[in-house]
Coordinates of C-alpha atoms in Angstrom, one line a residue:
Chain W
X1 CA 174.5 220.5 139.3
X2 CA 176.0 218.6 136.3
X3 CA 176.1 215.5 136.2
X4 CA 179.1 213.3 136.0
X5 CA 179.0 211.9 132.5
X6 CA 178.2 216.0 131.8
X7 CA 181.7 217.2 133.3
X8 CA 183.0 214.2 130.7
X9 CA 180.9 216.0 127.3
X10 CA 182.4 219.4 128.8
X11 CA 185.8 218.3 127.4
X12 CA 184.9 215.0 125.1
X13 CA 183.2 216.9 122.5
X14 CA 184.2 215.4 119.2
X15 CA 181.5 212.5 118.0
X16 CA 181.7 208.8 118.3
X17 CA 182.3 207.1 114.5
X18 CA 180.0 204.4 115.8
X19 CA 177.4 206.7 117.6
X20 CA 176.7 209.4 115.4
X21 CA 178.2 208.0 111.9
X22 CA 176.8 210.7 109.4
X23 CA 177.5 214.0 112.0
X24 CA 181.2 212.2 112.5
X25 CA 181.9 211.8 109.0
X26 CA 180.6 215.1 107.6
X27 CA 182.8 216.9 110.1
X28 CA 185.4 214.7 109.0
X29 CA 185.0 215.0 105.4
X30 CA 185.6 219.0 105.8
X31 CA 188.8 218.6 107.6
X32 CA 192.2 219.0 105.7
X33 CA 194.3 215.7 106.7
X34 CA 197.6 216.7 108.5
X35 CA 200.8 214.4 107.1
X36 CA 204.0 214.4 106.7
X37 CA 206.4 212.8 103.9
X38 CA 207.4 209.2 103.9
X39 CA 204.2 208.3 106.8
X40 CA 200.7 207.2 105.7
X41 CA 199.2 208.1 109.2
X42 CA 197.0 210.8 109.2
X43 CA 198.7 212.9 112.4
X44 CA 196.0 215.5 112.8
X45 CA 192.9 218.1 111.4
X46 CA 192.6 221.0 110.1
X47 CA 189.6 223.3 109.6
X48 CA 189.3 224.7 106.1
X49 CA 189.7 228.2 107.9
X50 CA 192.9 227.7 108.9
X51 CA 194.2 226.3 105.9
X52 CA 193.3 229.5 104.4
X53 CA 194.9 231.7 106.8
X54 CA 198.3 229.9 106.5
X55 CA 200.8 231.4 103.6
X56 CA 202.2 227.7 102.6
X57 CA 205.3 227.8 101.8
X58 CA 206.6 225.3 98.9
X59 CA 208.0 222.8 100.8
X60 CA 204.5 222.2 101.9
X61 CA 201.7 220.0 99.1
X62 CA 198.2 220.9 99.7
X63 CA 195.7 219.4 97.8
X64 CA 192.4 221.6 97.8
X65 CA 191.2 218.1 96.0
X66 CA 192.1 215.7 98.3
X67 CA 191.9 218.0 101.7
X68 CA 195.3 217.6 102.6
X69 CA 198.4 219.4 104.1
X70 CA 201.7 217.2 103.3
X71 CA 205.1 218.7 104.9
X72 CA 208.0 217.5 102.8
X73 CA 211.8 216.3 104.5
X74 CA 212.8 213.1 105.7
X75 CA 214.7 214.2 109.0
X76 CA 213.4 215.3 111.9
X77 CA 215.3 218.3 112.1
X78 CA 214.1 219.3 108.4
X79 CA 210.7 219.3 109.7
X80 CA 210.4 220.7 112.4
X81 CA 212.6 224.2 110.7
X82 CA 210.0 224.1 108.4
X83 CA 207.1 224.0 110.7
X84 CA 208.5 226.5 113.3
X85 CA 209.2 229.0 109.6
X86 CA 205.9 228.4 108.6
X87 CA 204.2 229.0 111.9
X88 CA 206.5 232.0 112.7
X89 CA 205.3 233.7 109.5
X90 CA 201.6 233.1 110.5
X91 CA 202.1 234.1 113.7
X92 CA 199.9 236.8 113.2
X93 CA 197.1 235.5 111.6
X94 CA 195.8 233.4 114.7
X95 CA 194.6 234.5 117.9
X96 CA 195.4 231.3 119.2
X97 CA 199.0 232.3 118.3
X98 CA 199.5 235.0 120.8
X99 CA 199.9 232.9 123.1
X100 CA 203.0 231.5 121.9
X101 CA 205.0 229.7 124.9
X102 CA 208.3 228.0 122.9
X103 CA 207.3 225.0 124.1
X104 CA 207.7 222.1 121.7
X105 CA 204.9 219.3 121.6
X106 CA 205.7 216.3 120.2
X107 CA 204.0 214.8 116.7
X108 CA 204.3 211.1 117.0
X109 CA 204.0 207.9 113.9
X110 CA 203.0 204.9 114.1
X111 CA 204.6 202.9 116.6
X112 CA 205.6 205.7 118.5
X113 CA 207.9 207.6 116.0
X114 CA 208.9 211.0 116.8
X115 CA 208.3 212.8 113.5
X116 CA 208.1 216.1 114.4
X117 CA 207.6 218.4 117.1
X118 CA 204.7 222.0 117.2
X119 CA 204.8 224.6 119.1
X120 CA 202.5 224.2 121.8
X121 CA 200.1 226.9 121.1
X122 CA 199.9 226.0 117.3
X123 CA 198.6 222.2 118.4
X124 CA 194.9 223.0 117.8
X125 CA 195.4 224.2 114.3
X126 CA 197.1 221.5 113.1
X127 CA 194.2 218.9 115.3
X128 CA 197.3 217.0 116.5
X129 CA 197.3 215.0 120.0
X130 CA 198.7 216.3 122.9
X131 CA 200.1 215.0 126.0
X132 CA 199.9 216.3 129.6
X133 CA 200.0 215.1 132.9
X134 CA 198.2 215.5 136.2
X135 CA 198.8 214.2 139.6
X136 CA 196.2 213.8 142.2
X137 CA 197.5 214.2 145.9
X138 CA 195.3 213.2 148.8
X139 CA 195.5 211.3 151.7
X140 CA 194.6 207.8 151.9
X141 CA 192.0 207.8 154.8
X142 CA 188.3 206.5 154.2
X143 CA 185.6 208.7 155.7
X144 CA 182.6 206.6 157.5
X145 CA 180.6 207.8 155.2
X146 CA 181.7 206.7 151.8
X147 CA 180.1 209.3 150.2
X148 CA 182.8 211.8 151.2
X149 CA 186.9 211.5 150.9
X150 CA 187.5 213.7 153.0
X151 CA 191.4 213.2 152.0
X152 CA 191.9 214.7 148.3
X153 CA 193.2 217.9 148.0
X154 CA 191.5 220.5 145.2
X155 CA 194.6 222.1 143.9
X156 CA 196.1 219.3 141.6
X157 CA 199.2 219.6 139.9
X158 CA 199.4 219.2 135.9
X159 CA 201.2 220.4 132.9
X160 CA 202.4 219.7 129.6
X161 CA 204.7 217.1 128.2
X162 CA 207.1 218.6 125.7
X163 CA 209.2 216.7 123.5
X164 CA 212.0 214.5 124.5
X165 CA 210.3 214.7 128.4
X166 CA 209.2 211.3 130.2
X167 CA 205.8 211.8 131.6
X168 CA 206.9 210.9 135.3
X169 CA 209.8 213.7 134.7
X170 CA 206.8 216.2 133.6
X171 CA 205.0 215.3 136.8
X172 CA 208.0 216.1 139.3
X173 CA 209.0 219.1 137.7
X174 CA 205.4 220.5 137.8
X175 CA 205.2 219.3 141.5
X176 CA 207.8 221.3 142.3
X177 CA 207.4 223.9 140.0
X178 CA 203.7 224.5 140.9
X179 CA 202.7 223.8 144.1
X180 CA 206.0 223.0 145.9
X181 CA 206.1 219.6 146.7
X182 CA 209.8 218.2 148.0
X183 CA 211.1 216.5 144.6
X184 CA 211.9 213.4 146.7
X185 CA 208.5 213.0 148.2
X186 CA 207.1 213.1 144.8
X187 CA 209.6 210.3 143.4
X188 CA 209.4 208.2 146.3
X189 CA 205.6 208.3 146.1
X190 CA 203.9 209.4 143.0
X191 CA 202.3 206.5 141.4
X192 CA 201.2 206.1 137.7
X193 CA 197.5 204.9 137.5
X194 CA 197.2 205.6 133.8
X195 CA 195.9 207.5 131.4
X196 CA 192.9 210.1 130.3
X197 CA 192.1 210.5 126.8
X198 CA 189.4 212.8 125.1
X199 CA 189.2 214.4 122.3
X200 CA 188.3 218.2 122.5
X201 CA 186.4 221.0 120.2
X202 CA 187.4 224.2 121.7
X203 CA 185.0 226.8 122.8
X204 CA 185.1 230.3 124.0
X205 CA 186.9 228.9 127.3
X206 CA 189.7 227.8 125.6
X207 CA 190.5 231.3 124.4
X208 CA 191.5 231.9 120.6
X209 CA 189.8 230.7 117.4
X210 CA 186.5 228.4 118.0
X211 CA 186.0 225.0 116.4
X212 CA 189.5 224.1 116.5
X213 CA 190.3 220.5 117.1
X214 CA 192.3 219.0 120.4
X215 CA 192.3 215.4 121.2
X216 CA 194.4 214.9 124.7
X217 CA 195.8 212.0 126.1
X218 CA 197.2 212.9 130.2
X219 CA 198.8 210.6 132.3
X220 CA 197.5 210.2 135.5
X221 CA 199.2 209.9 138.9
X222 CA 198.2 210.0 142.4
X223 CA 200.4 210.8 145.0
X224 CA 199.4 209.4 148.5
X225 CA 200.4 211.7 151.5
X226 CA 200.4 211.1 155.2
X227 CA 198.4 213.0 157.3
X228 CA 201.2 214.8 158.8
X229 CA 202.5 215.8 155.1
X230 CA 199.6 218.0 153.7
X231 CA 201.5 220.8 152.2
X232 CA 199.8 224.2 153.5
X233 CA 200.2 227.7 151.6
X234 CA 202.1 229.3 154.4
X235 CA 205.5 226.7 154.9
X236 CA 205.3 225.7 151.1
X237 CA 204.3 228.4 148.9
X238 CA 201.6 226.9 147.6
X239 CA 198.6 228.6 145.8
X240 CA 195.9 226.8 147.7
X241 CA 195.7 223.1 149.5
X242 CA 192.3 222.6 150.5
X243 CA 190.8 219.2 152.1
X244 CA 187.7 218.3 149.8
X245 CA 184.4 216.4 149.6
X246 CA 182.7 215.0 146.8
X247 CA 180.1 217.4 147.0
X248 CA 182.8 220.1 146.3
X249 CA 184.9 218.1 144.0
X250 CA 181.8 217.9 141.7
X251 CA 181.4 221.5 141.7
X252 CA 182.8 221.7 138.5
X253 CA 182.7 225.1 137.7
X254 CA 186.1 225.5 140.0
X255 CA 187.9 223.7 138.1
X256 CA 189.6 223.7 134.4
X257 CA 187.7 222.0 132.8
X258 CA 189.7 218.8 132.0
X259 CA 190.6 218.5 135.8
X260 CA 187.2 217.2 136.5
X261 CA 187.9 214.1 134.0
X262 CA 191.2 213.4 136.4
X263 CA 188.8 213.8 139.4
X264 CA 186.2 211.3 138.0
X265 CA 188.6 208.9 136.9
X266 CA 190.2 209.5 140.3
X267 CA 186.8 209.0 142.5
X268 CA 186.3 205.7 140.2
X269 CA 189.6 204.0 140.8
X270 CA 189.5 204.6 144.6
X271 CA 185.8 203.3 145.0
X272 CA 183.8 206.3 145.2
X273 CA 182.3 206.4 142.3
X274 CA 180.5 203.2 141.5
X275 CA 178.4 201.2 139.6
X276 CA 175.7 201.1 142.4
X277 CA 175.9 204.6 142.6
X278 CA 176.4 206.1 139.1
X279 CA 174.1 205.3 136.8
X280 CA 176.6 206.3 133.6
X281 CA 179.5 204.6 134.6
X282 CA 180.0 202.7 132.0
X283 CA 180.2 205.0 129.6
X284 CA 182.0 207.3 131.5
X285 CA 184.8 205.1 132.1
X286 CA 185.0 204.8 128.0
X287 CA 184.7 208.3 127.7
X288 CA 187.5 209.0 130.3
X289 CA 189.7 206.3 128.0
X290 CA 188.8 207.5 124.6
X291 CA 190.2 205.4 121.6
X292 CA 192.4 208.0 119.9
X293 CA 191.8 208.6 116.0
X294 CA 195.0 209.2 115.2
X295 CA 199.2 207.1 116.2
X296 CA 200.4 208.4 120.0
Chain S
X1 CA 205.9 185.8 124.7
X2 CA 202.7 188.2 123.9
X3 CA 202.9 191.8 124.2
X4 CA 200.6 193.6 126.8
X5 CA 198.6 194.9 123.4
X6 CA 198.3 191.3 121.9
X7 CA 196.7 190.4 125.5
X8 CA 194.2 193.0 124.6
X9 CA 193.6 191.7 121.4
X10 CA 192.7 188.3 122.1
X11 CA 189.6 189.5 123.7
X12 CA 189.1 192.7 122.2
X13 CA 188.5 191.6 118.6
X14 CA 186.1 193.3 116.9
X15 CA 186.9 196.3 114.4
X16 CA 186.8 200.2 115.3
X17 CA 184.4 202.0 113.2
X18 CA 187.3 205.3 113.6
X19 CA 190.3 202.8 112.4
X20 CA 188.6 200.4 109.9
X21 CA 185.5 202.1 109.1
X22 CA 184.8 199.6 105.5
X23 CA 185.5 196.7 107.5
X24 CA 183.2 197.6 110.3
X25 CA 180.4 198.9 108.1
X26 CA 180.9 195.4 106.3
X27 CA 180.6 193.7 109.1
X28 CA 178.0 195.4 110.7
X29 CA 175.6 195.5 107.6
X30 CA 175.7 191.5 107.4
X31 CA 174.0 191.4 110.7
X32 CA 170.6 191.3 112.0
X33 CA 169.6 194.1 114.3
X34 CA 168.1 192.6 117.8
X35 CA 165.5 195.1 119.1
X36 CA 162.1 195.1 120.8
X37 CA 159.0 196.6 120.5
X38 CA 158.6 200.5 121.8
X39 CA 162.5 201.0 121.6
X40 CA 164.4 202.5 119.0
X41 CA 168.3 201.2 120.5
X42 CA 169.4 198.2 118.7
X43 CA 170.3 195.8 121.6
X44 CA 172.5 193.5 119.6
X45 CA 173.9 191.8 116.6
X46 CA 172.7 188.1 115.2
X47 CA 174.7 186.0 113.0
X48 CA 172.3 185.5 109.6
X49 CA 173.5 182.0 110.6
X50 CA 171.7 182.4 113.8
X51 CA 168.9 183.9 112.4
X52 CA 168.4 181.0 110.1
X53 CA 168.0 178.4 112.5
X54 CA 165.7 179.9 114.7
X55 CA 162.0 179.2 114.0
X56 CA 160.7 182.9 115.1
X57 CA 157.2 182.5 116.6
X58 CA 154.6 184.9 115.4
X59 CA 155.4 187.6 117.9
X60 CA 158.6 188.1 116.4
X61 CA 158.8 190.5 113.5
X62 CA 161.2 189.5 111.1
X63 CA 162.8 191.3 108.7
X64 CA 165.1 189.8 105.9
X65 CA 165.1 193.4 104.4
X66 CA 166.7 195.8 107.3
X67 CA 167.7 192.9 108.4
X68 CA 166.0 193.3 111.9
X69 CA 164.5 191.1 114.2
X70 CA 162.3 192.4 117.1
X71 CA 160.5 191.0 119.5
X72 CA 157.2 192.3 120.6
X73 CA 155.3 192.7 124.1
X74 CA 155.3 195.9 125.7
X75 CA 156.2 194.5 129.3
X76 CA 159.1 192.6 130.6
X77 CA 157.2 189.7 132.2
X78 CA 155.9 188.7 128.8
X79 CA 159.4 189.6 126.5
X80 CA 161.0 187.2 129.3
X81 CA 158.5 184.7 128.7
X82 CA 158.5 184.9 124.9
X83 CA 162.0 184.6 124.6
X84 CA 162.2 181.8 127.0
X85 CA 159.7 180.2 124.8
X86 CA 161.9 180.8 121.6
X87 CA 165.3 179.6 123.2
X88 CA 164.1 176.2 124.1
X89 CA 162.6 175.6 121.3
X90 CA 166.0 176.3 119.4
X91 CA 167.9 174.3 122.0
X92 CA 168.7 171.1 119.9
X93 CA 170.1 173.5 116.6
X94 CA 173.1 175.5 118.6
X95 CA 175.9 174.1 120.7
X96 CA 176.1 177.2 122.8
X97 CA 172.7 176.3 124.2
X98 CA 174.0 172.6 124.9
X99 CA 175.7 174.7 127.8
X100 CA 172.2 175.5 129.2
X101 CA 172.9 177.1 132.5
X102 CA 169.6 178.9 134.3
X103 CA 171.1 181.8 134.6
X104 CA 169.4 185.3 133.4
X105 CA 171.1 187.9 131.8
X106 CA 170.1 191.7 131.9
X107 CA 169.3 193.4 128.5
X108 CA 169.1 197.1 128.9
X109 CA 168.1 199.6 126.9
X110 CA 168.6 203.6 126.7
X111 CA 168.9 205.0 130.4
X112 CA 169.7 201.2 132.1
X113 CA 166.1 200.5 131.6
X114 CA 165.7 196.8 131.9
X115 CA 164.0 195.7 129.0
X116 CA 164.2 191.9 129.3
X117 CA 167.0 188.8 130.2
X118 CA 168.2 185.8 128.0
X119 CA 169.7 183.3 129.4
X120 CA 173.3 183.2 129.8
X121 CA 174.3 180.8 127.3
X122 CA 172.1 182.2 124.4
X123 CA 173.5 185.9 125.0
X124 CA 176.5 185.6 122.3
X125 CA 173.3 184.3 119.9
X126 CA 171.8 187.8 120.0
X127 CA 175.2 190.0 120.6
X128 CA 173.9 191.3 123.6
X129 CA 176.4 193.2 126.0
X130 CA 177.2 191.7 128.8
X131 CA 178.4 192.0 132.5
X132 CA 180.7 190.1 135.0
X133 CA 183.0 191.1 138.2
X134 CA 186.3 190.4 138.6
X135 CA 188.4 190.9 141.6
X136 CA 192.3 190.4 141.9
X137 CA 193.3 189.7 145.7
X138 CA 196.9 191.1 146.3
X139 CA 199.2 191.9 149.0
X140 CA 200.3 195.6 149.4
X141 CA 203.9 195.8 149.1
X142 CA 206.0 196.9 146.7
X143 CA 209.3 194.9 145.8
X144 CA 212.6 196.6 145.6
X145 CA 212.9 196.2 141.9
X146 CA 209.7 197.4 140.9
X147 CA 209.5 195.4 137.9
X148 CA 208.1 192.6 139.8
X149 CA 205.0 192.7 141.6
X150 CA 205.3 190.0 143.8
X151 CA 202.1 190.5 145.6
X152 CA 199.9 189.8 143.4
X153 CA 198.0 186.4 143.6
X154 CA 197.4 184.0 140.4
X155 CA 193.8 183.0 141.3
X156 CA 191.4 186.3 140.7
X157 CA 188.0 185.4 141.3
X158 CA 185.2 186.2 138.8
X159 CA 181.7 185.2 137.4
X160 CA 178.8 186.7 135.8
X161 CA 176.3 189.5 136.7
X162 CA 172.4 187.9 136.6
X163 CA 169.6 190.1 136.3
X164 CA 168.8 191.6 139.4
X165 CA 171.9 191.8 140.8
X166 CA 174.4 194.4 142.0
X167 CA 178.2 194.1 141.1
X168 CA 179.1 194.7 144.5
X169 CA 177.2 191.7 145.5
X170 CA 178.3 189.3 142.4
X171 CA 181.5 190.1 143.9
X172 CA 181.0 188.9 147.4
X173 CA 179.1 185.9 146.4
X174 CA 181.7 185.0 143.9
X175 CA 185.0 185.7 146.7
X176 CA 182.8 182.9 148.3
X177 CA 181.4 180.3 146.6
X178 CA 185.0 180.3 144.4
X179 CA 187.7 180.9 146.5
X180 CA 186.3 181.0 150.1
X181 CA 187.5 183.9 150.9
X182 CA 185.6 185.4 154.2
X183 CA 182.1 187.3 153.3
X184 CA 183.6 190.0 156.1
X185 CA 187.0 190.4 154.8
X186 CA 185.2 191.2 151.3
X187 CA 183.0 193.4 152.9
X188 CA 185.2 195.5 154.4
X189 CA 188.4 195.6 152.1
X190 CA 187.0 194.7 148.3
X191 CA 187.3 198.1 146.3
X192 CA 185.5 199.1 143.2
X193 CA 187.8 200.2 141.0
X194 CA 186.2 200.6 137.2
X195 CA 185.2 198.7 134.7
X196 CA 186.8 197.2 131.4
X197 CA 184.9 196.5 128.6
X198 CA 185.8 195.4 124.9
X199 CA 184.1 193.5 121.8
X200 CA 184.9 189.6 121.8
X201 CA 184.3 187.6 119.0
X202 CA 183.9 183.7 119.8
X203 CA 186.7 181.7 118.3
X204 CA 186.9 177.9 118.8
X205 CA 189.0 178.5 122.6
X206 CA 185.3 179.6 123.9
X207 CA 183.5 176.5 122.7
X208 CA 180.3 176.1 120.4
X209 CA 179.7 178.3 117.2
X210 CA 182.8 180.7 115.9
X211 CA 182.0 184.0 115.3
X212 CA 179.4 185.0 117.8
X213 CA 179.1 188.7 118.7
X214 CA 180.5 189.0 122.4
X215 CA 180.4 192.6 123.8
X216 CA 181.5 192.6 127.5
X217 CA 181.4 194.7 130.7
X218 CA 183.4 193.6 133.5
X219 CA 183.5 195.0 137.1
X220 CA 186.5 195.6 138.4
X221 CA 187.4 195.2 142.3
X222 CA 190.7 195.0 144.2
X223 CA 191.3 193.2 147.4
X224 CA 194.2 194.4 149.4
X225 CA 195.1 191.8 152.1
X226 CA 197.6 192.1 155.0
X227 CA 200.1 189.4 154.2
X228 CA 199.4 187.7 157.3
X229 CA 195.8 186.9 155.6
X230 CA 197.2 185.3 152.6
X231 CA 194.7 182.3 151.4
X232 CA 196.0 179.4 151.4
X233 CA 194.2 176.4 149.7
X234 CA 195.0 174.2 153.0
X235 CA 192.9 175.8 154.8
X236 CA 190.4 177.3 153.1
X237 CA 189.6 174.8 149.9
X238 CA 190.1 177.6 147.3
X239 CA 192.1 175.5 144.4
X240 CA 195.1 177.5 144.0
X241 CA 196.9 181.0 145.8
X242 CA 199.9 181.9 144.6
X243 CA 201.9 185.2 144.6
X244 CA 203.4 185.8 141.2
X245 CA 205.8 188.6 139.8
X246 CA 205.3 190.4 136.8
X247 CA 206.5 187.9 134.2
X248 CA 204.9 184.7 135.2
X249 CA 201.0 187.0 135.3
X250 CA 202.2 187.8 131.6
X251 CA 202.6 184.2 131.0
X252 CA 198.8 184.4 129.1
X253 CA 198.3 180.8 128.4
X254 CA 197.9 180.3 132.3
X255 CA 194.7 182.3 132.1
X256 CA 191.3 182.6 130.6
X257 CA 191.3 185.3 128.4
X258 CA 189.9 187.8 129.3
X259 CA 191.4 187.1 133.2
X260 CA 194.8 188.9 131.4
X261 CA 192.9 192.5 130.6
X262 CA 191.8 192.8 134.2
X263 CA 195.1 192.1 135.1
X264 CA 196.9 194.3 132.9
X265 CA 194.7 197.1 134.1
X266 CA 195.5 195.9 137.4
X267 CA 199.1 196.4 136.6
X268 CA 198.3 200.1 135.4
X269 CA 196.1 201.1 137.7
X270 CA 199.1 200.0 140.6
X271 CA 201.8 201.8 138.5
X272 CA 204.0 198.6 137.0
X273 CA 203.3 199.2 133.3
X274 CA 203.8 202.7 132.6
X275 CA 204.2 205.5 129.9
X276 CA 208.0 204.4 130.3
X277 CA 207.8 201.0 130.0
X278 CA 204.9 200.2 128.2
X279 CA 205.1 201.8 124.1
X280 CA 201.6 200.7 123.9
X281 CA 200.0 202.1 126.8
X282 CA 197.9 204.5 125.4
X283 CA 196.1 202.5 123.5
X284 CA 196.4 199.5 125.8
X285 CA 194.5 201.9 128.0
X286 CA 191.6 202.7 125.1
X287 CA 190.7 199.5 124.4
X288 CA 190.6 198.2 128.1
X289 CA 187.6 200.6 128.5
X290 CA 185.9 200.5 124.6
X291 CA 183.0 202.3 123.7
X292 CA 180.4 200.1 123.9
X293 CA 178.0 199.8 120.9
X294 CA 174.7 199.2 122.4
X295 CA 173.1 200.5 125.3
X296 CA 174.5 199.2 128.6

């Protein structure tokens, strides 16, 4: 069975600057920087592969010298026309691409300036973070042995956050959208408990091209039910509710993979996962709260 | 008033390799590495100001030119002994050892082996990581305008982590001896609920030498109470309980340091500061649970 700090690598893939210096800053050094004009930040990645791949048109500077990808236009509604005409016309070099949803991520500055927004499926070739949310529901009952909690259910509800959304707004409309849940009972009772953060390679799982870059921050929530308010398949046209132990939840396989990380973090802030019992959790913890390299 | 983020960064001082890699790298090549014999994992970071005023008995290898020094003795009876046998002879040359306190801290290498302690007060001498509990008593209830969190009591209770010891039980003993709270009561209710850890450098508010490597791991428990089992210091000698909203906790100059990062975790962790409210929360959240440098 993996391990917990093993479910964490499954999605934390990129190295640590401070851990591995020379692997982290050869992979670096091969990237194309991702920047728009008028910002200093560096907002995302590119692999030299897709660089290649992409027809740039000339409101675009890339340096070949400097490894850099520079959209010109000082409004926000410049760039993001000439993002959306550059992506539409590569829209068929990039497997990742066929998967295109018309949903618009947001590219955020330095203190939280919108500067543009991506179409969701282009994300990991441009290396930029993006931002989901996820909401753990379970009931808040303590099993005599600690070992299990009995209470959390296995289907949780997550989802992207697209431009101009508030993450607690993402979270209802995903609750209801996906499993069902009454929209009051999920205001009334969702609570924020944070935020995950990683930063992603993607593999074969992923679907699409290899390699690419994807650092993900997801704000958390857990919404608390009563007993008597389990929602079941047949009255709520849910997919699958299903009262869990830790044994199960650890069976990671079941899950996407990033659902584990809100599991973990989950089983850590409700005392189940502790540092008597878990001999990484330190570093787990950091890894579930990665320092991002780029502004969000 | 400081911002949620300047909290952080009274405590969490010490440069990112990922956001100022020539400043780290600066910083980091000044210092002497602390390692011991039959262990590759640098354990720590001295001052060459420390290094200098230490007379190194022969079973210290010293190196001016990697700038090491390592202590040898291939079990931890005899590194205990040996560095004992160092400290006190250095007591009279550093004013963090005039704070002599008895108390043995756990150095760990690769895999939570224990590889030897130092004693408390000579642990920012060698950089060493290390670990305390912290536990923030509160009442469950949640106000009407949820900006205030008026459950919340002022005194947290807190201490170090000595060799030997679990967290769990720091805890108890420290919900005692401090604020004689009932041994039961912590038993029962107390809840683990992560860790925070960031990179302190000693200014002048923590007494003795400035600029001491301080990397710390802190415990993290909750203690819900029912209101009717409030602590009050009339009856039960702590020194001070007092519920406090939102503003008055953010009030930092009431608090140790590093008392303020448990309790703005405690404020995310219970929903008040949010994605909504909060424009640094992401990063907030990062460097509440940093990557720590050295084994742990």
């Amino acid at each position: 069975m993996l391990s917990n700090l093993d479910l964490i690598k499954q999605c934390d893939k990129f190295p640590y600057r401070h851990r591995e210096p020379e692997l982290y800053e050869s992979n670096v050094a091969s990237y194309y920087k991702f920047q728009v004009e008028g910002c200093d930040a560096v907002l995302g990645w590119l692999l030299p592969s897709t660089v290649s791949k992409i027809a740039w048109p000339s409101f675009w500077i890339v340096s070949h010298t400097v490894k850099m990808v520079l959209l010109t236009g000082t409004s926000i509604a410049v760039r993001d026309a000439r993002m959306a005409e550059t992506l539409l016309a590569a829209r068929g070099n990039f497997q990742v691409l066929q998967k295109w949803r018309n949903e618009r991520f947001p590219v955020y500055g330095p203190g939280r300036q919108l500067l543009l927004s991506i179409e969701r499926a282009a994300s990991p070739l441009f290396g930029i973070m993006i931002y989901g949310v996820h909401m753990s529901a379970y009931v808040a009952q303590r099993a005599a042995n600690k070992q299990t909690y009995p209470g959390m259910l296995d289907n949780t509800v997550g989802g992207g956050v697209a431009t101009g959304e508030m993450p607690f707004e993402s979270i209802v409309r995903e609750a209801v959208e996906e499993a069902a849940i009454p929209e009051g009972l999920v205001r009334q009772n969702a609570k924020a408990v944070g935020v995950v953060t990683y930063f992603d390679v993607r593999d074969e799982r992923a679907g699409g091209e290899t390699g690419l870059l994807q650092p993900e921050c997801i704000y958390v929530y857990d919404l608390p039910l009563p007993a008597s308010l389990i929602p079941r398949p047949e009255d709520m046209e849910a997919e699958n509710f299903k009262l869990m132990d830790v044994a199960e939840l650890q069976t990671a396989g079941k899950f996407k993979t990033n659902c584990a990380l809100v599991i973990v973090d989950f089983l850590i802030r409700h005392g189940i996962i502790t540092g008597e019992n878990e001999k990484d959790y330190i570093e787990i913890s950091a890894r579930l709260h990665r320092s991002p390299e780029f502004a969000c």
